[in-house]
PDB file of C-alpha atoms in Angstrom:
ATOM      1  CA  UNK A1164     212.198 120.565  62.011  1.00 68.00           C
ATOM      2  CA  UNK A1165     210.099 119.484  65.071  1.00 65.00           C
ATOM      3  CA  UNK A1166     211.025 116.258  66.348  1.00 90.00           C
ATOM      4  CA  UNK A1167     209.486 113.984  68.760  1.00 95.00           C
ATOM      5  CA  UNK A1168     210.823 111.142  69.643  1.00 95.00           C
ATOM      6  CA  UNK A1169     209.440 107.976  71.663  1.00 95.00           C
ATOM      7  CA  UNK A1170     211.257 105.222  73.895  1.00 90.00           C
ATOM      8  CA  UNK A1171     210.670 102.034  71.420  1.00 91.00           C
ATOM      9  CA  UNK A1172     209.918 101.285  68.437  1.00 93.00           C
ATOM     10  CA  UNK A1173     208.650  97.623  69.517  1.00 95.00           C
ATOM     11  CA  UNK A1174     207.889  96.858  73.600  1.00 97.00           C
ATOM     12  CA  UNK A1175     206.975  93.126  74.544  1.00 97.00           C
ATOM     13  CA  UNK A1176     205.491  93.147  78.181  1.00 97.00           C
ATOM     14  CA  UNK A1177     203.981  90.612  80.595  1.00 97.00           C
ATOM     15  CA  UNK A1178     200.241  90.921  81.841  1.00 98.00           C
ATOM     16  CA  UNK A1179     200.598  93.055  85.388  1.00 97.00           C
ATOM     17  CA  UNK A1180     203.743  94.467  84.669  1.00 97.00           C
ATOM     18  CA  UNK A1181     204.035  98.238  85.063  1.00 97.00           C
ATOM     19  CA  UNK A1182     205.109  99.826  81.701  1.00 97.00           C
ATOM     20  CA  UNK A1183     206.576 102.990  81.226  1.00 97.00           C
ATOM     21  CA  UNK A1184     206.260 104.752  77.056  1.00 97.00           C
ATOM     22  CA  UNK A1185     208.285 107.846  77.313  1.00 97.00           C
ATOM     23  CA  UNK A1186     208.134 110.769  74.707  1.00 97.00           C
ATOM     24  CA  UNK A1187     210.160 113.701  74.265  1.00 97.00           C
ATOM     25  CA  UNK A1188     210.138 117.040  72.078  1.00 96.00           C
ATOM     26  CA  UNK A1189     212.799 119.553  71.105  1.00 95.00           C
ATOM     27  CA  UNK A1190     210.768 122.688  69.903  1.00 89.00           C
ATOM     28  CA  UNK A1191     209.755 123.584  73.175  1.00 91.00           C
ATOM     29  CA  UNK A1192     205.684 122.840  72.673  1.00 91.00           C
ATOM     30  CA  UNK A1193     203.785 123.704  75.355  1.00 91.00           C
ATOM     31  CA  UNK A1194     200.795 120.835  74.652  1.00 92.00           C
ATOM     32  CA  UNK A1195     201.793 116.834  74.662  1.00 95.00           C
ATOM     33  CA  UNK A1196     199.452 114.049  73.882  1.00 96.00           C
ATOM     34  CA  UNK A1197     199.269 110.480  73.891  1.00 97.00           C
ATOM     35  CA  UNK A1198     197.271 108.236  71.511  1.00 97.00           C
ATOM     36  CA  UNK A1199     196.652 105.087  70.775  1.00 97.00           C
ATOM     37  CA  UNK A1200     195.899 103.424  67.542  1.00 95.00           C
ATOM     38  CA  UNK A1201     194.061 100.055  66.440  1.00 94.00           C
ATOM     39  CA  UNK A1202     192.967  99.345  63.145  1.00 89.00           C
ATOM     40  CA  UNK A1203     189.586 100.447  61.992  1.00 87.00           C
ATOM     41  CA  UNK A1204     189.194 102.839  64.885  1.00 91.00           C
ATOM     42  CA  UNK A1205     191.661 105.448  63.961  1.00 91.00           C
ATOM     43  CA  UNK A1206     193.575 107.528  66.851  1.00 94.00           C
ATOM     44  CA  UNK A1207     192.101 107.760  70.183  1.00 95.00           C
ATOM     45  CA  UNK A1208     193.542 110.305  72.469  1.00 95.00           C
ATOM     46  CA  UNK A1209     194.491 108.907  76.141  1.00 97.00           C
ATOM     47  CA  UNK A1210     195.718 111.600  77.981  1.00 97.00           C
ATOM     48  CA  UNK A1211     197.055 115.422  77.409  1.00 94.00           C
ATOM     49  CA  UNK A1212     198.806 118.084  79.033  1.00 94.00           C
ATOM     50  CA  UNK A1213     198.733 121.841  77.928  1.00 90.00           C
ATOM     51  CA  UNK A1214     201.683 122.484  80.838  1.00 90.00           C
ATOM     52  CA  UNK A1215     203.885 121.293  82.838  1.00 92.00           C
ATOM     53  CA  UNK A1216     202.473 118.969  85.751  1.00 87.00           C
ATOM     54  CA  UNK A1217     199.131 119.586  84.662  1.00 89.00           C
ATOM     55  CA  UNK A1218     197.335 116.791  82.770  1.00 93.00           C
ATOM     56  CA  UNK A1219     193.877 116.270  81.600  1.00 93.00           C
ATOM     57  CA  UNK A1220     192.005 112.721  80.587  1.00 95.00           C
ATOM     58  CA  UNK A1221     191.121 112.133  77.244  1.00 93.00           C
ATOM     59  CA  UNK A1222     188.543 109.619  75.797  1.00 92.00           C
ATOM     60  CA  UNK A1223     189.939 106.761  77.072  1.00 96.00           C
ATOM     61  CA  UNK A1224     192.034 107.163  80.093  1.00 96.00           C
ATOM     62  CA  UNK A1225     191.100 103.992  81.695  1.00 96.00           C
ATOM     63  CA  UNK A1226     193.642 101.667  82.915  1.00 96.00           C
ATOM     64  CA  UNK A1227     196.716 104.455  82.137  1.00 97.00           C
ATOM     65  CA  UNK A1228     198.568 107.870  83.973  1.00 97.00           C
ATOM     66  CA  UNK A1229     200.826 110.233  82.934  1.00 97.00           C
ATOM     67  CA  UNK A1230     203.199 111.752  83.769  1.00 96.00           C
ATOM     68  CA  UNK A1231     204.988 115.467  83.080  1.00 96.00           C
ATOM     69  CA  UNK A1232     207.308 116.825  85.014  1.00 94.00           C
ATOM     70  CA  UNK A1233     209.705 118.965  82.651  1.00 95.00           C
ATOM     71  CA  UNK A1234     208.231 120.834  79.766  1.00 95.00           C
ATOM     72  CA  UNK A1235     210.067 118.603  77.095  1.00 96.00           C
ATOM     73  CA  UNK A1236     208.942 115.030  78.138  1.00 97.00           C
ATOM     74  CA  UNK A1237     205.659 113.423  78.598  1.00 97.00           C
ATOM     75  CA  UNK A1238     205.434 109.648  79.956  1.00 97.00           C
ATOM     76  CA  UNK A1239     202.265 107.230  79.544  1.00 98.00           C
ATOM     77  CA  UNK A1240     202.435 104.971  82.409  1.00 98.00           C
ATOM     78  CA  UNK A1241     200.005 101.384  82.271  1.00 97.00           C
ATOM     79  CA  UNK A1242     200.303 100.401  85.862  1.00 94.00           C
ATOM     80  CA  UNK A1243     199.007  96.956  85.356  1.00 97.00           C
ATOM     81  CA  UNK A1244     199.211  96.273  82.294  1.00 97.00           C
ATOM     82  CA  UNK A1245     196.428  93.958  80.226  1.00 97.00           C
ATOM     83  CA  UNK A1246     196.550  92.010  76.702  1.00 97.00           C
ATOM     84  CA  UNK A1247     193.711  94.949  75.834  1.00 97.00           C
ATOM     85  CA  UNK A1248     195.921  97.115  75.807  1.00 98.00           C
ATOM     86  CA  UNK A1249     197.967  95.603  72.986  1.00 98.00           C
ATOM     87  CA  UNK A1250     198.369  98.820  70.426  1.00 97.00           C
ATOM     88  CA  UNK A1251     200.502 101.257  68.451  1.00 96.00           C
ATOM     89  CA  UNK A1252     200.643 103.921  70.972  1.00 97.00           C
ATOM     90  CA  UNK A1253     201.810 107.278  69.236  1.00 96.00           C
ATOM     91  CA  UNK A1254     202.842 110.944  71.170  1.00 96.00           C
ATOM     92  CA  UNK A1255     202.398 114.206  69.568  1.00 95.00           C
ATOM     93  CA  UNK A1256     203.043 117.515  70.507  1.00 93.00           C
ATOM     94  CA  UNK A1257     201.887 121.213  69.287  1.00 90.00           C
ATOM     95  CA  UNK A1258     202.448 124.467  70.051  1.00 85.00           C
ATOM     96  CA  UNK A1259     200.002 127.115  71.809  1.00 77.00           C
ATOM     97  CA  UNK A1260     200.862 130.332  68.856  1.00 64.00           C
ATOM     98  CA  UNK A1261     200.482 130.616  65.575  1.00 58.00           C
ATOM     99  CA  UNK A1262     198.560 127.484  64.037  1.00 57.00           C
ATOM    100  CA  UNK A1263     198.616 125.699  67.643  1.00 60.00           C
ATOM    101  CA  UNK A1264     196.517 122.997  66.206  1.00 68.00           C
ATOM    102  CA  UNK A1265     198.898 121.075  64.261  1.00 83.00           C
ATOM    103  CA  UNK A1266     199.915 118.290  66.007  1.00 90.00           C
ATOM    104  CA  UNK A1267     203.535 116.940  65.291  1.00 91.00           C
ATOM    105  CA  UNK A1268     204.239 113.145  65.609  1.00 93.00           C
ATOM    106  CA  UNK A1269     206.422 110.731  66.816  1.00 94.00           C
ATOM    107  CA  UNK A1270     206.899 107.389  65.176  1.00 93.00           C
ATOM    108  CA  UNK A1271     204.994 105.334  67.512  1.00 94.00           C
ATOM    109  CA  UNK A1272     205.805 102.672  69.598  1.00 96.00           C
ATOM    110  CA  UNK A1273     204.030  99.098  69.059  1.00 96.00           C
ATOM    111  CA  UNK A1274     203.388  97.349  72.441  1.00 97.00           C
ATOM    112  CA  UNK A1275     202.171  93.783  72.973  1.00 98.00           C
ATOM    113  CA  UNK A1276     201.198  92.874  76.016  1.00 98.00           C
ATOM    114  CA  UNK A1277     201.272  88.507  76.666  1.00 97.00           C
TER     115      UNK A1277
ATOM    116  CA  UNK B  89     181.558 117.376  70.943  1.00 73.00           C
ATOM    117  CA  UNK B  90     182.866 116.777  67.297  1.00 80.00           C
ATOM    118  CA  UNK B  91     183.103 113.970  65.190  1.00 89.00           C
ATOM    119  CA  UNK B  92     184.504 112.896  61.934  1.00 94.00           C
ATOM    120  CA  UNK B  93     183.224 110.196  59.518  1.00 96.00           C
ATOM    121  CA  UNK B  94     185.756 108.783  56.719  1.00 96.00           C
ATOM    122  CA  UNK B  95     183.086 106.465  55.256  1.00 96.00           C
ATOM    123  CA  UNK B  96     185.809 104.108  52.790  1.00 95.00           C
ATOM    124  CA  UNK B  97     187.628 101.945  54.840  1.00 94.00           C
ATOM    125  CA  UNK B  98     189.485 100.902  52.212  1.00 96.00           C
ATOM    126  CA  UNK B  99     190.180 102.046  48.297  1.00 97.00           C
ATOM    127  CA  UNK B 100     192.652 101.167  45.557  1.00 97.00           C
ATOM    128  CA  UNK B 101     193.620 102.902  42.993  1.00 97.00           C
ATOM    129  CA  UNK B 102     195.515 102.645  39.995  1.00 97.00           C
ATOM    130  CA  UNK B 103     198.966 104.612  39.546  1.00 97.00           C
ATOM    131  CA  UNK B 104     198.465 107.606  37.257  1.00 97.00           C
ATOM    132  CA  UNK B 105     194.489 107.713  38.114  1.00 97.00           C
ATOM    133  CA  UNK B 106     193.130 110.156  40.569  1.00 97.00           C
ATOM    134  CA  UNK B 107     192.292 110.092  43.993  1.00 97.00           C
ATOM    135  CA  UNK B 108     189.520 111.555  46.356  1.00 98.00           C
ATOM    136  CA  UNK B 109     188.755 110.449  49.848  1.00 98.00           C
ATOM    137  CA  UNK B 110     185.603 111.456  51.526  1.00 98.00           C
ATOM    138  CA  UNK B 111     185.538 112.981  55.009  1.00 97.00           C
ATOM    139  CA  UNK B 112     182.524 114.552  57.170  1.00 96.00           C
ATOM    140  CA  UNK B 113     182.470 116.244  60.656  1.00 94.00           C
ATOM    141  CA  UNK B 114     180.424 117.429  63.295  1.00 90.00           C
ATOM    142  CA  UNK B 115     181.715 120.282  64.821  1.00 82.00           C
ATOM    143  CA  UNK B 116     179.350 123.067  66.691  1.00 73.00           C
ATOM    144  CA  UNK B 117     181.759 126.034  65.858  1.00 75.00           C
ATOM    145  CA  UNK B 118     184.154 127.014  62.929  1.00 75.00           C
ATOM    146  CA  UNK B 119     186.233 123.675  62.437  1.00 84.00           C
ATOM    147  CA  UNK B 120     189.830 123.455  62.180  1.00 89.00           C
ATOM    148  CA  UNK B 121     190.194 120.348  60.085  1.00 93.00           C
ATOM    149  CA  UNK B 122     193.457 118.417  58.888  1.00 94.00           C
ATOM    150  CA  UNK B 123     194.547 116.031  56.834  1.00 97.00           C
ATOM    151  CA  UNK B 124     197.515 113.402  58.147  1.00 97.00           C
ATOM    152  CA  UNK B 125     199.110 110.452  56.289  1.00 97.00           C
ATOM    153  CA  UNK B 126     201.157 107.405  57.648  1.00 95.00           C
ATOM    154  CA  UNK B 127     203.206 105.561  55.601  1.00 91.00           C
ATOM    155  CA  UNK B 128     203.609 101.750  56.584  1.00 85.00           C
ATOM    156  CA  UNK B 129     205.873 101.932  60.127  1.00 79.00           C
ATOM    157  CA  UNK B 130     205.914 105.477  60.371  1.00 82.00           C
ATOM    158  CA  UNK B 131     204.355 108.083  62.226  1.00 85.00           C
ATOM    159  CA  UNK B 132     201.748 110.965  61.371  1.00 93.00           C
ATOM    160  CA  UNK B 133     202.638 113.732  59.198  1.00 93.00           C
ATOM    161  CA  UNK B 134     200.532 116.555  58.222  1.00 94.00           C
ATOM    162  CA  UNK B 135     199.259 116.972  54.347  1.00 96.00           C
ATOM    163  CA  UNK B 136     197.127 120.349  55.051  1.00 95.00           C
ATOM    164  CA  UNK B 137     194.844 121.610  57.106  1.00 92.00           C
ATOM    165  CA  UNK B 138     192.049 124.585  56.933  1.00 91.00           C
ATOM    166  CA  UNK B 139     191.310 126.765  59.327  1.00 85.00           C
ATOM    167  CA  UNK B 140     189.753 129.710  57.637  1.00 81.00           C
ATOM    168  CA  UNK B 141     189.831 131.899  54.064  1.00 83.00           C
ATOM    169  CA  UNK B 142     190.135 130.070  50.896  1.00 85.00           C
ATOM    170  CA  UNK B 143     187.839 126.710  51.077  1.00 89.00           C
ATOM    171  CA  UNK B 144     190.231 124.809  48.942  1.00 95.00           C
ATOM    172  CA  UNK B 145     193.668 124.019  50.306  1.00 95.00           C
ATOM    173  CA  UNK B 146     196.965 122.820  48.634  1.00 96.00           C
ATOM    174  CA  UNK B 147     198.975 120.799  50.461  1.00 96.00           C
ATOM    175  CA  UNK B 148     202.398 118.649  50.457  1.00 95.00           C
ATOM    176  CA  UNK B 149     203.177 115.981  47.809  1.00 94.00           C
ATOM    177  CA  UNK B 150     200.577 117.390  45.485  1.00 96.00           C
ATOM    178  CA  UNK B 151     197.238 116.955  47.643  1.00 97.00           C
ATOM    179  CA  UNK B 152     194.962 119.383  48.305  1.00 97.00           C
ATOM    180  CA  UNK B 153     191.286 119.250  49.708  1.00 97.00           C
ATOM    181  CA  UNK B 154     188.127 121.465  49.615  1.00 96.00           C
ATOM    182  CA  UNK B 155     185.733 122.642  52.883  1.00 94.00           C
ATOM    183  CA  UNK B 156     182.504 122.279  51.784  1.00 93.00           C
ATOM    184  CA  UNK B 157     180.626 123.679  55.127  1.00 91.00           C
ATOM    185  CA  UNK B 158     177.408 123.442  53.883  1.00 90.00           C
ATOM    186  CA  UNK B 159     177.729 120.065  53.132  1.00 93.00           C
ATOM    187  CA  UNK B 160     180.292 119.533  55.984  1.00 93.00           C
ATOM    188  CA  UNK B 161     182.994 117.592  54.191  1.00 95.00           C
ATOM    189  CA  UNK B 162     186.498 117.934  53.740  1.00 96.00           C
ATOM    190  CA  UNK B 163     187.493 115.806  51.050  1.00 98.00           C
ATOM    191  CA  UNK B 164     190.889 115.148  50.305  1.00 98.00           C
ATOM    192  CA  UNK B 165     191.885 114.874  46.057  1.00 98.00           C
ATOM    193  CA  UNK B 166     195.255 114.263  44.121  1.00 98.00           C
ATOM    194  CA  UNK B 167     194.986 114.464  40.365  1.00 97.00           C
ATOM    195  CA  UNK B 168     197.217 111.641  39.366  1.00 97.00           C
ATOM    196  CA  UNK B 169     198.662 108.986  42.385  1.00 97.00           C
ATOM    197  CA  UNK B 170     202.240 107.081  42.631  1.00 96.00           C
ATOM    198  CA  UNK B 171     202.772 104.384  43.832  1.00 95.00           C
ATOM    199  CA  UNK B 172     204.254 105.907  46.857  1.00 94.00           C
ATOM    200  CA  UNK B 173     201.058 107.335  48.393  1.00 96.00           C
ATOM    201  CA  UNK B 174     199.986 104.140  48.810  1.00 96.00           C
ATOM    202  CA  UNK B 175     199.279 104.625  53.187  1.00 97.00           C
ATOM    203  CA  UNK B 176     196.762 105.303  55.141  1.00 97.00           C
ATOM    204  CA  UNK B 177     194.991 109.188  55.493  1.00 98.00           C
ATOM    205  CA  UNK B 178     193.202 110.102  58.087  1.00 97.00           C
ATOM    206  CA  UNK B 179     191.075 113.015  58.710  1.00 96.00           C
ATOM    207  CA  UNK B 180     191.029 115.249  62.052  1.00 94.00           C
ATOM    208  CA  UNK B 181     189.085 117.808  63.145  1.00 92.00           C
ATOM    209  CA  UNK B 182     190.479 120.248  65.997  1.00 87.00           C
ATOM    210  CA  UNK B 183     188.571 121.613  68.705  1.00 81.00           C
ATOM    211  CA  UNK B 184     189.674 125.260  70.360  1.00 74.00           C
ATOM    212  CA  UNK B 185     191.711 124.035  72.980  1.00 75.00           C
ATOM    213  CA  UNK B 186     194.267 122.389  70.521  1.00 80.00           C
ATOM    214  CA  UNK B 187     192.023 118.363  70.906  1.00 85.00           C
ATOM    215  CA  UNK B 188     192.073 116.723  67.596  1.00 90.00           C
ATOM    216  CA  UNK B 189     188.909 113.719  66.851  1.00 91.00           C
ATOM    217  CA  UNK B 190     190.396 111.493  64.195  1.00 94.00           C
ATOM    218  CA  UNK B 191     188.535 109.725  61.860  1.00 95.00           C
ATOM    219  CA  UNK B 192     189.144 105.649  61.682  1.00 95.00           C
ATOM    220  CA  UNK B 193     190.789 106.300  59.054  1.00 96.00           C
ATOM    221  CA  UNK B 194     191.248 105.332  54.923  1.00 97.00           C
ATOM    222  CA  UNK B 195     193.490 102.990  53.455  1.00 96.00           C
ATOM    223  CA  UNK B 196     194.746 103.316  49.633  1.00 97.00           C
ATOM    224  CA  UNK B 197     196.672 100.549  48.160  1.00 97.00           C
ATOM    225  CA  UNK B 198     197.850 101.884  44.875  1.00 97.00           C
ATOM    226  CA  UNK B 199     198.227  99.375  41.797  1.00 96.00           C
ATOM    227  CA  UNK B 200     200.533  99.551  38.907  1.00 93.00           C
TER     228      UNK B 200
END
Protein backbone atom coordinates (compact mmCIF):
# COMPACT_ATOMS: atom_id res chain seq x y z
CA UNK A 1 0.00 0.00 0.00
CA UNK A 2 1.16 3.61 -0.77
CA UNK A 3 1.68 5.58 2.19
CA UNK A 4 2.22 9.15 2.75
CA UNK A 5 2.74 10.43 5.71
CA UNK A 6 2.76 14.19 7.10
CA UNK A 7 4.64 15.90 10.16
CA UNK A 8 1.36 16.64 12.47
CA UNK A 9 -1.67 15.82 12.85
CA UNK A 10 -2.51 19.26 14.77
CA UNK A 11 0.23 22.45 14.51
CA UNK A 12 -0.57 25.63 16.73
CA UNK A 13 1.69 28.58 15.45
CA UNK A 14 2.17 32.28 16.23
CA UNK A 15 1.46 35.07 13.52
CA UNK A 16 5.19 35.67 11.78
CA UNK A 17 6.56 32.57 12.74
CA UNK A 18 8.16 30.50 9.99
CA UNK A 19 6.41 27.06 9.74
CA UNK A 20 7.69 24.13 8.27
CA UNK A 21 4.66 20.97 7.09
CA UNK A 22 6.79 18.16 5.96
CA UNK A 23 5.46 15.14 3.84
CA UNK A 24 6.97 12.02 2.90
CA UNK A 25 6.18 8.92 0.51
CA UNK A 26 7.44 5.35 0.34
CA UNK A 27 6.41 4.14 -3.25
CA UNK A 28 8.87 6.10 -4.88
CA UNK A 29 6.25 8.70 -6.82
CA UNK A 30 7.79 10.88 -8.93
CA UNK A 31 4.89 13.90 -8.54
CA UNK A 32 4.17 15.54 -4.83
CA UNK A 33 1.55 18.08 -4.08
CA UNK A 34 0.39 20.19 -1.45
CA UNK A 35 -3.21 21.31 -0.76
CA UNK A 36 -5.07 23.03 1.34
CA UNK A 37 -8.59 22.59 2.44
CA UNK A 38 -11.40 24.97 3.98
CA UNK A 39 -14.85 24.16 4.13
CA UNK A 40 -17.11 24.93 1.25
CA UNK A 41 -14.21 25.47 -1.10
CA UNK A 42 -12.97 21.99 -1.47
CA UNK A 43 -9.05 21.30 -2.13
CA UNK A 44 -6.96 23.95 -3.54
CA UNK A 45 -3.62 22.95 -4.80
CA UNK A 46 -0.57 25.24 -3.45
CA UNK A 47 2.35 24.03 -4.92
CA UNK A 48 3.69 20.75 -6.97
CA UNK A 49 6.68 19.12 -8.07
CA UNK A 50 6.87 16.43 -10.91
CA UNK A 51 10.89 15.94 -9.81
CA UNK A 52 13.24 16.41 -7.68
CA UNK A 53 14.23 20.21 -7.04
CA UNK A 54 11.90 21.27 -9.53
CA UNK A 55 8.63 22.85 -8.34
CA UNK A 56 5.83 24.57 -10.01
CA UNK A 57 3.02 27.12 -8.36
CA UNK A 58 -0.33 26.09 -8.16
CA UNK A 59 -3.53 28.24 -7.72
CA UNK A 60 -2.67 29.72 -4.75
CA UNK A 61 0.94 29.94 -4.01
CA UNK A 62 0.84 33.19 -2.30
CA UNK A 63 2.38 33.64 0.98
CA UNK A 64 4.08 29.78 0.84
CA UNK A 65 7.52 27.79 -0.79
CA UNK A 66 8.48 24.51 -1.09
CA UNK A 67 10.78 22.70 -0.84
CA UNK A 68 12.21 19.14 -2.52
CA UNK A 69 15.34 18.07 -2.28
CA UNK A 70 15.21 14.09 -2.20
CA UNK A 71 12.70 12.30 -4.31
CA UNK A 72 10.73 10.93 -1.19
CA UNK A 73 9.95 14.20 0.76
CA UNK A 74 8.25 17.35 -0.11
CA UNK A 75 8.11 20.37 2.53
CA UNK A 76 5.50 23.40 2.44
CA UNK A 77 7.25 26.19 4.03
CA UNK A 78 4.86 29.59 5.27
CA UNK A 79 7.65 31.99 5.89
CA UNK A 80 5.57 34.42 7.78
CA UNK A 81 2.95 32.95 8.71
CA UNK A 82 -0.80 34.76 8.93
CA UNK A 83 -4.22 33.78 10.82
CA UNK A 84 -5.42 33.36 6.84
CA UNK A 85 -3.71 30.79 6.57
CA UNK A 86 -5.48 28.81 9.28
CA UNK A 87 -6.41 25.31 7.29
CA UNK A 88 -6.26 21.54 6.93
CA UNK A 89 -3.32 21.39 4.74
CA UNK A 90 -3.16 17.82 3.04
CA UNK A 91 0.04 16.23 0.69
CA UNK A 92 -0.50 13.77 -1.96
CA UNK A 93 1.58 12.05 -4.19
CA UNK A 94 1.14 9.99 -7.66
CA UNK A 95 3.02 8.26 -9.88
CA UNK A 96 4.07 9.25 -13.62
CA UNK A 97 3.04 5.25 -15.30
CA UNK A 98 0.25 3.46 -15.46
CA UNK A 99 -2.89 5.51 -14.12
CA UNK A 100 -0.45 8.52 -13.03
CA UNK A 101 -3.46 10.49 -12.14
CA UNK A 102 -4.48 9.03 -8.98
CA UNK A 103 -3.40 10.96 -6.35
CA UNK A 104 -2.63 9.12 -2.96
CA UNK A 105 -3.17 11.01 0.38
CA UNK A 106 -1.85 11.72 3.51
CA UNK A 107 -3.97 12.38 6.53
CA UNK A 108 -3.61 16.01 6.70
CA UNK A 109 -2.31 18.19 9.08
CA UNK A 110 -4.69 20.96 10.76
CA UNK A 111 -2.76 24.24 11.40
CA UNK A 112 -4.00 27.28 13.34
CA UNK A 113 -2.25 30.10 13.15
CA UNK A 114 -3.01 32.87 16.50
CA UNK B 1 -8.57 25.36 -17.67
CA UNK B 2 -11.10 22.84 -16.05
CA UNK B 3 -13.56 23.08 -13.55
CA UNK B 4 -15.87 20.99 -11.54
CA UNK B 5 -19.29 21.91 -10.05
CA UNK B 6 -20.78 19.59 -7.11
CA UNK B 7 -23.98 21.68 -6.88
CA UNK B 8 -25.38 19.96 -3.12
CA UNK B 9 -23.47 21.23 -0.49
CA UNK B 10 -25.04 19.20 1.72
CA UNK B 11 -27.56 15.93 1.63
CA UNK B 12 -28.87 13.37 4.12
CA UNK B 13 -29.97 10.37 3.62
CA UNK B 14 -31.58 7.67 5.28
CA UNK B 15 -29.68 4.22 5.98
CA UNK B 16 -30.89 1.55 3.57
CA UNK B 17 -32.09 4.38 0.90
CA UNK B 18 -30.00 5.22 -2.06
CA UNK B 19 -27.62 7.70 -2.85
CA UNK B 20 -26.60 9.90 -5.94
CA UNK B 21 -24.44 12.96 -5.88
CA UNK B 22 -24.30 15.25 -8.80
CA UNK B 23 -21.01 16.40 -10.33
CA UNK B 24 -20.24 18.57 -13.64
CA UNK B 25 -16.89 19.62 -15.29
CA UNK B 26 -15.37 21.69 -17.73
CA UNK B 27 -12.63 20.17 -19.25
CA UNK B 28 -11.40 21.10 -23.06
CA UNK B 29 -10.02 17.51 -23.75
CA UNK B 30 -10.95 13.85 -22.74
CA UNK B 31 -11.35 14.19 -18.81
CA UNK B 32 -9.88 12.00 -16.35
CA UNK B 33 -12.36 12.33 -13.53
CA UNK B 34 -12.34 10.76 -9.88
CA UNK B 35 -14.21 10.28 -7.17
CA UNK B 36 -12.48 10.70 -3.39
CA UNK B 37 -14.12 10.34 0.06
CA UNK B 38 -12.93 11.58 3.58
CA UNK B 39 -14.17 10.22 6.48
CA UNK B 40 -14.32 12.67 9.58
CA UNK B 41 -10.26 13.20 10.55
CA UNK B 42 -8.97 11.33 7.82
CA UNK B 43 -7.42 11.86 4.66
CA UNK B 44 -8.52 11.34 0.87
CA UNK B 45 -9.03 8.02 -0.51
CA UNK B 46 -10.00 7.15 -3.92
CA UNK B 47 -13.67 5.50 -4.70
CA UNK B 48 -13.11 5.29 -8.71
CA UNK B 49 -12.15 7.13 -11.30
CA UNK B 50 -12.76 7.05 -15.34
CA UNK B 51 -10.50 7.63 -17.71
CA UNK B 52 -11.75 5.96 -20.81
CA UNK B 53 -13.98 2.67 -22.12
CA UNK B 54 -16.98 1.72 -20.23
CA UNK B 55 -18.96 5.09 -19.11
CA UNK B 56 -20.12 3.50 -15.94
CA UNK B 57 -17.57 2.64 -13.29
CA UNK B 58 -17.70 0.37 -10.14
CA UNK B 59 -15.83 1.32 -7.47
CA UNK B 60 -14.82 0.46 -3.66
CA UNK B 61 -17.42 -0.02 -0.87
CA UNK B 62 -20.16 -0.55 -3.39
CA UNK B 63 -20.15 2.93 -5.35
CA UNK B 64 -19.98 3.32 -8.72
CA UNK B 65 -20.66 6.41 -11.06
CA UNK B 66 -21.61 7.03 -14.75
CA UNK B 67 -19.74 9.67 -17.46
CA UNK B 68 -22.32 11.20 -19.12
CA UNK B 69 -20.07 13.44 -21.69
CA UNK B 70 -22.73 14.81 -23.42
CA UNK B 71 -24.21 16.09 -20.55
CA UNK B 72 -20.79 16.45 -18.78
CA UNK B 73 -21.53 14.89 -15.42
CA UNK B 74 -20.09 12.33 -13.43
CA UNK B 75 -22.45 11.40 -10.92
CA UNK B 76 -21.61 9.29 -8.20
CA UNK B 77 -24.69 6.44 -6.98
CA UNK B 78 -24.82 3.65 -4.21
CA UNK B 79 -27.96 1.57 -4.20
CA UNK B 80 -28.55 1.24 -0.52
CA UNK B 81 -26.17 3.56 2.16
CA UNK B 82 -24.81 2.61 5.87
CA UNK B 83 -24.38 4.48 8.17
CA UNK B 84 -20.72 4.44 7.66
CA UNK B 85 -20.58 6.44 4.40
CA UNK B 86 -21.73 9.12 6.15
CA UNK B 87 -18.34 11.75 4.94
CA UNK B 88 -17.76 14.00 2.65
CA UNK B 89 -17.16 13.09 -1.49
CA UNK B 90 -15.63 15.13 -3.56
CA UNK B 91 -15.27 15.13 -7.20
CA UNK B 92 -11.88 15.80 -9.25
CA UNK B 93 -11.16 16.16 -12.55
CA UNK B 94 -7.41 15.56 -13.81
CA UNK B 95 -5.70 17.48 -16.31
CA UNK B 96 -2.71 15.71 -18.57
CA UNK B 97 0.06 16.65 -16.58
CA UNK B 98 -1.21 14.63 -13.48
CA UNK B 99 -3.20 18.46 -11.83
CA UNK B 100 -6.39 17.48 -10.23
CA UNK B 101 -9.45 20.65 -9.84
CA UNK B 102 -11.57 19.50 -6.95
CA UNK B 103 -14.92 20.29 -6.55
CA UNK B 104 -16.01 22.11 -3.01
CA UNK B 105 -17.16 19.26 -2.23
CA UNK B 106 -20.62 17.19 -0.83
CA UNK B 107 -21.43 16.32 2.53
CA UNK B 108 -23.86 13.21 3.41
CA UNK B 109 -24.96 12.76 6.89
CA UNK B 110 -26.68 9.44 6.90
CA UNK B 111 -29.77 8.88 9.35
CA UNK B 112 -30.97 5.75 10.93
Amino acid sequence: DVKVTQSSRYLVKRTGEKVFLECVQDMDHENMFWYRQDPGLGLRLIYFSYDVKMKEKGDIPEGYSVSREKKERFSLILESASTNQTSMYLCASSSTGGFYHEQYFGPGTRLTVT
Amino acid sequence: AQSVTQPDIHITVSEGASLELRCNYSYGATPYLFWYVQSPGQGLQLLLKYFSGDTLVQGIKGFEAEFKRSQSSFNLRKPSVHWSDAAEYFCAVGDSWGKLQFGAGTQVVVTP
